[in-house]
mmCIF file of C-alpha atoms and ligand atoms in Angstrom:
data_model
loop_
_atom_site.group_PDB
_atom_site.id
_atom_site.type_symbol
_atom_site.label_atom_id
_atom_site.label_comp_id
_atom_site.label_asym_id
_atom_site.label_seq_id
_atom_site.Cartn_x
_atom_site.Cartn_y
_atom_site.Cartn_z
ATOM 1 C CA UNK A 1 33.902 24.596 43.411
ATOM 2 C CA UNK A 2 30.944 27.170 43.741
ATOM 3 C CA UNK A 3 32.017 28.296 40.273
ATOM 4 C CA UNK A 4 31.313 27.223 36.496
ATOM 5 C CA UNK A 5 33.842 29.281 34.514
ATOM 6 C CA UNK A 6 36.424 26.334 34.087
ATOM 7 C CA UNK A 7 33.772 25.861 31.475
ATOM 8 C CA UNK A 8 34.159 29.137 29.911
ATOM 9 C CA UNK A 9 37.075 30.076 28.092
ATOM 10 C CA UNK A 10 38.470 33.769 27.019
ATOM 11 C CA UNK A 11 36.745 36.855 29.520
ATOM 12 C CA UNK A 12 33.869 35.781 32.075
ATOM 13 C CA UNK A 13 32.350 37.623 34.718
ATOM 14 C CA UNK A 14 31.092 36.678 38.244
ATOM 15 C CA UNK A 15 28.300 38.097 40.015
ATOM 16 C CA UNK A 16 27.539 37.445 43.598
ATOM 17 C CA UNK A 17 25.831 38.583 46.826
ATOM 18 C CA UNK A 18 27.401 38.136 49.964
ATOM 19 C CA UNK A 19 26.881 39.359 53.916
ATOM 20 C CA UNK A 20 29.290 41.089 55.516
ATOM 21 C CA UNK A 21 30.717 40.269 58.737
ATOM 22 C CA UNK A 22 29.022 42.084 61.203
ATOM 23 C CA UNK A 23 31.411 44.606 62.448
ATOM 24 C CA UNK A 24 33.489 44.859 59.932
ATOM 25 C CA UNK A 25 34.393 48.279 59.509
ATOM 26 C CA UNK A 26 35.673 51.343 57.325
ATOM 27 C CA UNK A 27 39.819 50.037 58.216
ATOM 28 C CA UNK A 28 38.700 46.450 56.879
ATOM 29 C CA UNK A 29 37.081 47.788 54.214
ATOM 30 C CA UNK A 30 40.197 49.816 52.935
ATOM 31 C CA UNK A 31 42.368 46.846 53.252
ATOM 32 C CA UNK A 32 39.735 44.868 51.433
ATOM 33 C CA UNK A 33 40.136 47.269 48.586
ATOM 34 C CA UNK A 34 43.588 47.942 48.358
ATOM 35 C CA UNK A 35 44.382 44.236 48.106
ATOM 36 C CA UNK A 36 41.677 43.524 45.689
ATOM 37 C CA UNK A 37 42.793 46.680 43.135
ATOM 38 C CA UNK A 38 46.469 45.126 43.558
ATOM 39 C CA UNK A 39 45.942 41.708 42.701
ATOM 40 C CA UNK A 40 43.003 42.779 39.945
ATOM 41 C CA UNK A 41 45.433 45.182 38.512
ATOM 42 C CA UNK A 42 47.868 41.731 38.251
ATOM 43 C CA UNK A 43 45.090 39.950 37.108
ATOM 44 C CA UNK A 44 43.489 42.021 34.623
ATOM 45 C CA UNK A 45 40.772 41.715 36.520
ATOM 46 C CA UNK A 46 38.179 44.510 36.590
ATOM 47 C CA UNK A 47 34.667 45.416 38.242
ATOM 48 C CA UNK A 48 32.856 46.549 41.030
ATOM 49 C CA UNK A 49 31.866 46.180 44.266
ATOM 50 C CA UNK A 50 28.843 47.634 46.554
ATOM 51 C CA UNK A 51 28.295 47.686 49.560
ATOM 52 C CA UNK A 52 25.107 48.677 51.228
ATOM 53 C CA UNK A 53 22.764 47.450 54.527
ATOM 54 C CA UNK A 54 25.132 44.804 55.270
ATOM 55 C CA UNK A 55 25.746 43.222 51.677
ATOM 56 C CA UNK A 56 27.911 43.129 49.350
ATOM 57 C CA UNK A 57 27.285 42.535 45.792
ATOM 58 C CA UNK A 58 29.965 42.491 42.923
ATOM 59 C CA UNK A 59 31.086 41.800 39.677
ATOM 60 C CA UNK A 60 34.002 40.805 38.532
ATOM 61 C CA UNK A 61 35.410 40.499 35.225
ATOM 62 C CA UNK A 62 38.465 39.121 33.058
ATOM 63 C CA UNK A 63 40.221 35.980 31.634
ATOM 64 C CA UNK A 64 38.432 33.241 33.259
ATOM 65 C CA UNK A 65 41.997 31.571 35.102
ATOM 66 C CA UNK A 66 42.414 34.746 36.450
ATOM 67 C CA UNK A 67 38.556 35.044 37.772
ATOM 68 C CA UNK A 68 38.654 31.675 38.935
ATOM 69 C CA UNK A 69 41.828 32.193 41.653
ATOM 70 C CA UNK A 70 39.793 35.174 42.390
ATOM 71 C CA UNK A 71 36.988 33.556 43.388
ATOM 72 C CA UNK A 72 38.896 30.538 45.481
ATOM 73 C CA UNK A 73 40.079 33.440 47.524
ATOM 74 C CA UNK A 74 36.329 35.227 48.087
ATOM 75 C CA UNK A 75 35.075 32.122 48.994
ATOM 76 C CA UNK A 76 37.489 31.606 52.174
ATOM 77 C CA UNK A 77 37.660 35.382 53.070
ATOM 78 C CA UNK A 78 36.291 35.793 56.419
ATOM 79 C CA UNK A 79 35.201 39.303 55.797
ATOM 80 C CA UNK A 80 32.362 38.084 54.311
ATOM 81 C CA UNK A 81 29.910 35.235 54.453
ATOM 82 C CA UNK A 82 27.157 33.340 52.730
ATOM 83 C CA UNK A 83 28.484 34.298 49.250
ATOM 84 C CA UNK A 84 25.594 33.098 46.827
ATOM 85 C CA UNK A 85 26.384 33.413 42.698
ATOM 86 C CA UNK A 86 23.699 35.399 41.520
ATOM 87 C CA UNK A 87 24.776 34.618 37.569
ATOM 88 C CA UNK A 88 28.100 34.242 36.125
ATOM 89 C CA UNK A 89 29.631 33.350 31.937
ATOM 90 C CA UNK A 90 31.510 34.008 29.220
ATOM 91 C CA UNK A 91 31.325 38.328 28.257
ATOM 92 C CA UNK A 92 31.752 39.608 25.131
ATOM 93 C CA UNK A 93 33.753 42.864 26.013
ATOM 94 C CA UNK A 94 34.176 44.160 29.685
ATOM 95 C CA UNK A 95 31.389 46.325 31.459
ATOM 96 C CA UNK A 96 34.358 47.855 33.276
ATOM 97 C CA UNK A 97 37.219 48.491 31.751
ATOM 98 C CA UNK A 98 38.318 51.880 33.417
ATOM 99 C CA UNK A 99 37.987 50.375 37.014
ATOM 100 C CA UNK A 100 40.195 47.272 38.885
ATOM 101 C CA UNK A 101 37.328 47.655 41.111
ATOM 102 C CA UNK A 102 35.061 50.319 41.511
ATOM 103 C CA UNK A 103 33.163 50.592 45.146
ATOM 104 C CA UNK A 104 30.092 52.446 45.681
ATOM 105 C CA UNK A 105 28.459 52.494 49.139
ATOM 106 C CA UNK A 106 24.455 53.939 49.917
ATOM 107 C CA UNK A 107 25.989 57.633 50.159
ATOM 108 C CA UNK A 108 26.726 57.150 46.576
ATOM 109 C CA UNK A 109 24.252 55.235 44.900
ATOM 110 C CA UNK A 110 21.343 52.994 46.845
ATOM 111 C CA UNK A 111 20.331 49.575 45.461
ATOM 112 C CA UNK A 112 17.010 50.262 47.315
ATOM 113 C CA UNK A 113 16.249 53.333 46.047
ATOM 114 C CA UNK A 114 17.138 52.908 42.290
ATOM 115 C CA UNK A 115 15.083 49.470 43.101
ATOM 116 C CA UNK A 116 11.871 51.611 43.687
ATOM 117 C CA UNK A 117 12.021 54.508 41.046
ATOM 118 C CA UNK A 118 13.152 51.963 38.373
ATOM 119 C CA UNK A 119 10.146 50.780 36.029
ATOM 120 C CA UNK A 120 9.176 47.558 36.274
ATOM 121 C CA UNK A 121 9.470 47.078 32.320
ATOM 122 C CA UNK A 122 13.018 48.144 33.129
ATOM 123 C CA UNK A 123 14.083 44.817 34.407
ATOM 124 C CA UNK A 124 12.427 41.803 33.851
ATOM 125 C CA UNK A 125 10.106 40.496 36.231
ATOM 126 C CA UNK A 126 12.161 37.847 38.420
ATOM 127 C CA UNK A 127 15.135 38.766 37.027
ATOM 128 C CA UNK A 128 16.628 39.618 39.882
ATOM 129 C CA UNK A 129 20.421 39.227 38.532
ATOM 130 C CA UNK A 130 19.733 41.204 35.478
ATOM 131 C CA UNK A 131 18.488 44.049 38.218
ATOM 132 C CA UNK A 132 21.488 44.086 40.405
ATOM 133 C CA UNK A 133 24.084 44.424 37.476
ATOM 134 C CA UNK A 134 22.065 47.141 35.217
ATOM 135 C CA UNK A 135 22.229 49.065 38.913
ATOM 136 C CA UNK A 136 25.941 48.638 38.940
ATOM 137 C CA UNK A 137 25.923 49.431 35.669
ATOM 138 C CA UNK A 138 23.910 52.974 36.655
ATOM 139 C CA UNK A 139 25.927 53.796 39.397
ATOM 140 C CA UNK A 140 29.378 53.502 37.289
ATOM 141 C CA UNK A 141 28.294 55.626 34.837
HETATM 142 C C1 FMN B 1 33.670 41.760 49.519
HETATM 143 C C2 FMN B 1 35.048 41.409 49.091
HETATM 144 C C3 FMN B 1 35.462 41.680 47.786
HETATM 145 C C4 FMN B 1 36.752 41.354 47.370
HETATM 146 N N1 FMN B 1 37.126 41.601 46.084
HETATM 147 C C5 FMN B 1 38.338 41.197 45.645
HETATM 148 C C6 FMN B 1 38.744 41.401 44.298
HETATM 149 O O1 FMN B 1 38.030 41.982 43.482
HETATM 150 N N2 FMN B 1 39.972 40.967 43.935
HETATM 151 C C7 FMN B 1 40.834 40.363 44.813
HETATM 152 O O2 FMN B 1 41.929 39.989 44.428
HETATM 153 N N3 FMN B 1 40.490 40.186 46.085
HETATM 154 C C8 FMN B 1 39.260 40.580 46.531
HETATM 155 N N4 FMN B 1 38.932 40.419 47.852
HETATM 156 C C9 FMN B 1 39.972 39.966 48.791
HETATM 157 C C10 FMN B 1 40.261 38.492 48.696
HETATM 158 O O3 FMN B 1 39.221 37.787 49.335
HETATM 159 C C11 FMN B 1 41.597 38.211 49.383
HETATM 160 O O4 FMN B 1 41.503 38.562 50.721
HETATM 161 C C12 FMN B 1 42.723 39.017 48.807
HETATM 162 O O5 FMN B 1 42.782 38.842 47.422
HETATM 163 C C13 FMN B 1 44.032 38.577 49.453
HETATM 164 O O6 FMN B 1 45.042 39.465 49.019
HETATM 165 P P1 FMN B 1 46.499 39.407 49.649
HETATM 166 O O7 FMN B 1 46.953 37.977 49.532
HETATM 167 O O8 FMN B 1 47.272 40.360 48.819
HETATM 168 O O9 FMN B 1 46.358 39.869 51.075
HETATM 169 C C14 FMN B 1 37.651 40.740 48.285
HETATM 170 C C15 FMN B 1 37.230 40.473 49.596
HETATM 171 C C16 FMN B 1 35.952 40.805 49.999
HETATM 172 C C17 FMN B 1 35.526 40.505 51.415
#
């Protein structure tokens, strides 16, 4: 299992990076969503997901169960491929609560760009986790 939540019990989240498949297009990426919001909304699962220069990173939140089916599903979807767990654990109260899974794309928000006006102080040096979820965090608000 590529996860460690079965050690975590109550609300977790999962953060990963992943590739998409090359090709894959604006029709997959509409199913991709609409099944994701359905079974999240099921789930009580909530998040989001970006997309941008071929990757996808998200984060996913909710009771841990629930996160880990989740995740045995991402991990065989052939949408996407070298999924790699950027951080994951137990949360405290849900970074977001209003969305069953928010997508942003580079029209809307660029990792690369908020990357190279954000202060170094900002985020950690090496913390490379802690950079990719304060910009999802950003580009929700
Ligand atoms: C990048 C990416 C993100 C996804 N995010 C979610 C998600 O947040 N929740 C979810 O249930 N499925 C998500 N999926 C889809 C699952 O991998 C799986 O295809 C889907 O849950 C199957 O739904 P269905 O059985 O209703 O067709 C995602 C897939 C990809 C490629």
């Amino acid at each position: 299992m590529i996860s460690n939540l079965t050690n975590v019990e109550g609300l977790g989240f999962f953060l990963y990076r992943s590739t998409a498949r090359p090709g894959l297009d604006q029709g997959d990426m509409h199913d991709i969503l609409t099944a994701a919001r359905r079974r999240n909304q099921q789930l009580e699962l909530t998040g989001c997901l970006h997309h941008e220069d071929g990757l996808f990173f998200q984060w996913l939140e909710g009771p841990s169960p629930a996160l880990l089916q989740v995740i045995e599903l991402l991990v065989q979807d052939p949408r996407h491929l070298n999924l790699e767990v950027l951080d994951e654990g137990a949360l405290d109260h849900r970074r977001f609560q209003e969305w069953r899974m928010r997508f942003s794309d580079r029209d809307r928000a660029s990792l690369m760009d908020w990357f190279a006006v954000t202060e170094s102080s900002t985020v950690h040096r090496g913390d490379y986790a802690g950079g990719i979820t304060a910009f999802l965090m950003s580009a929700a608000a």
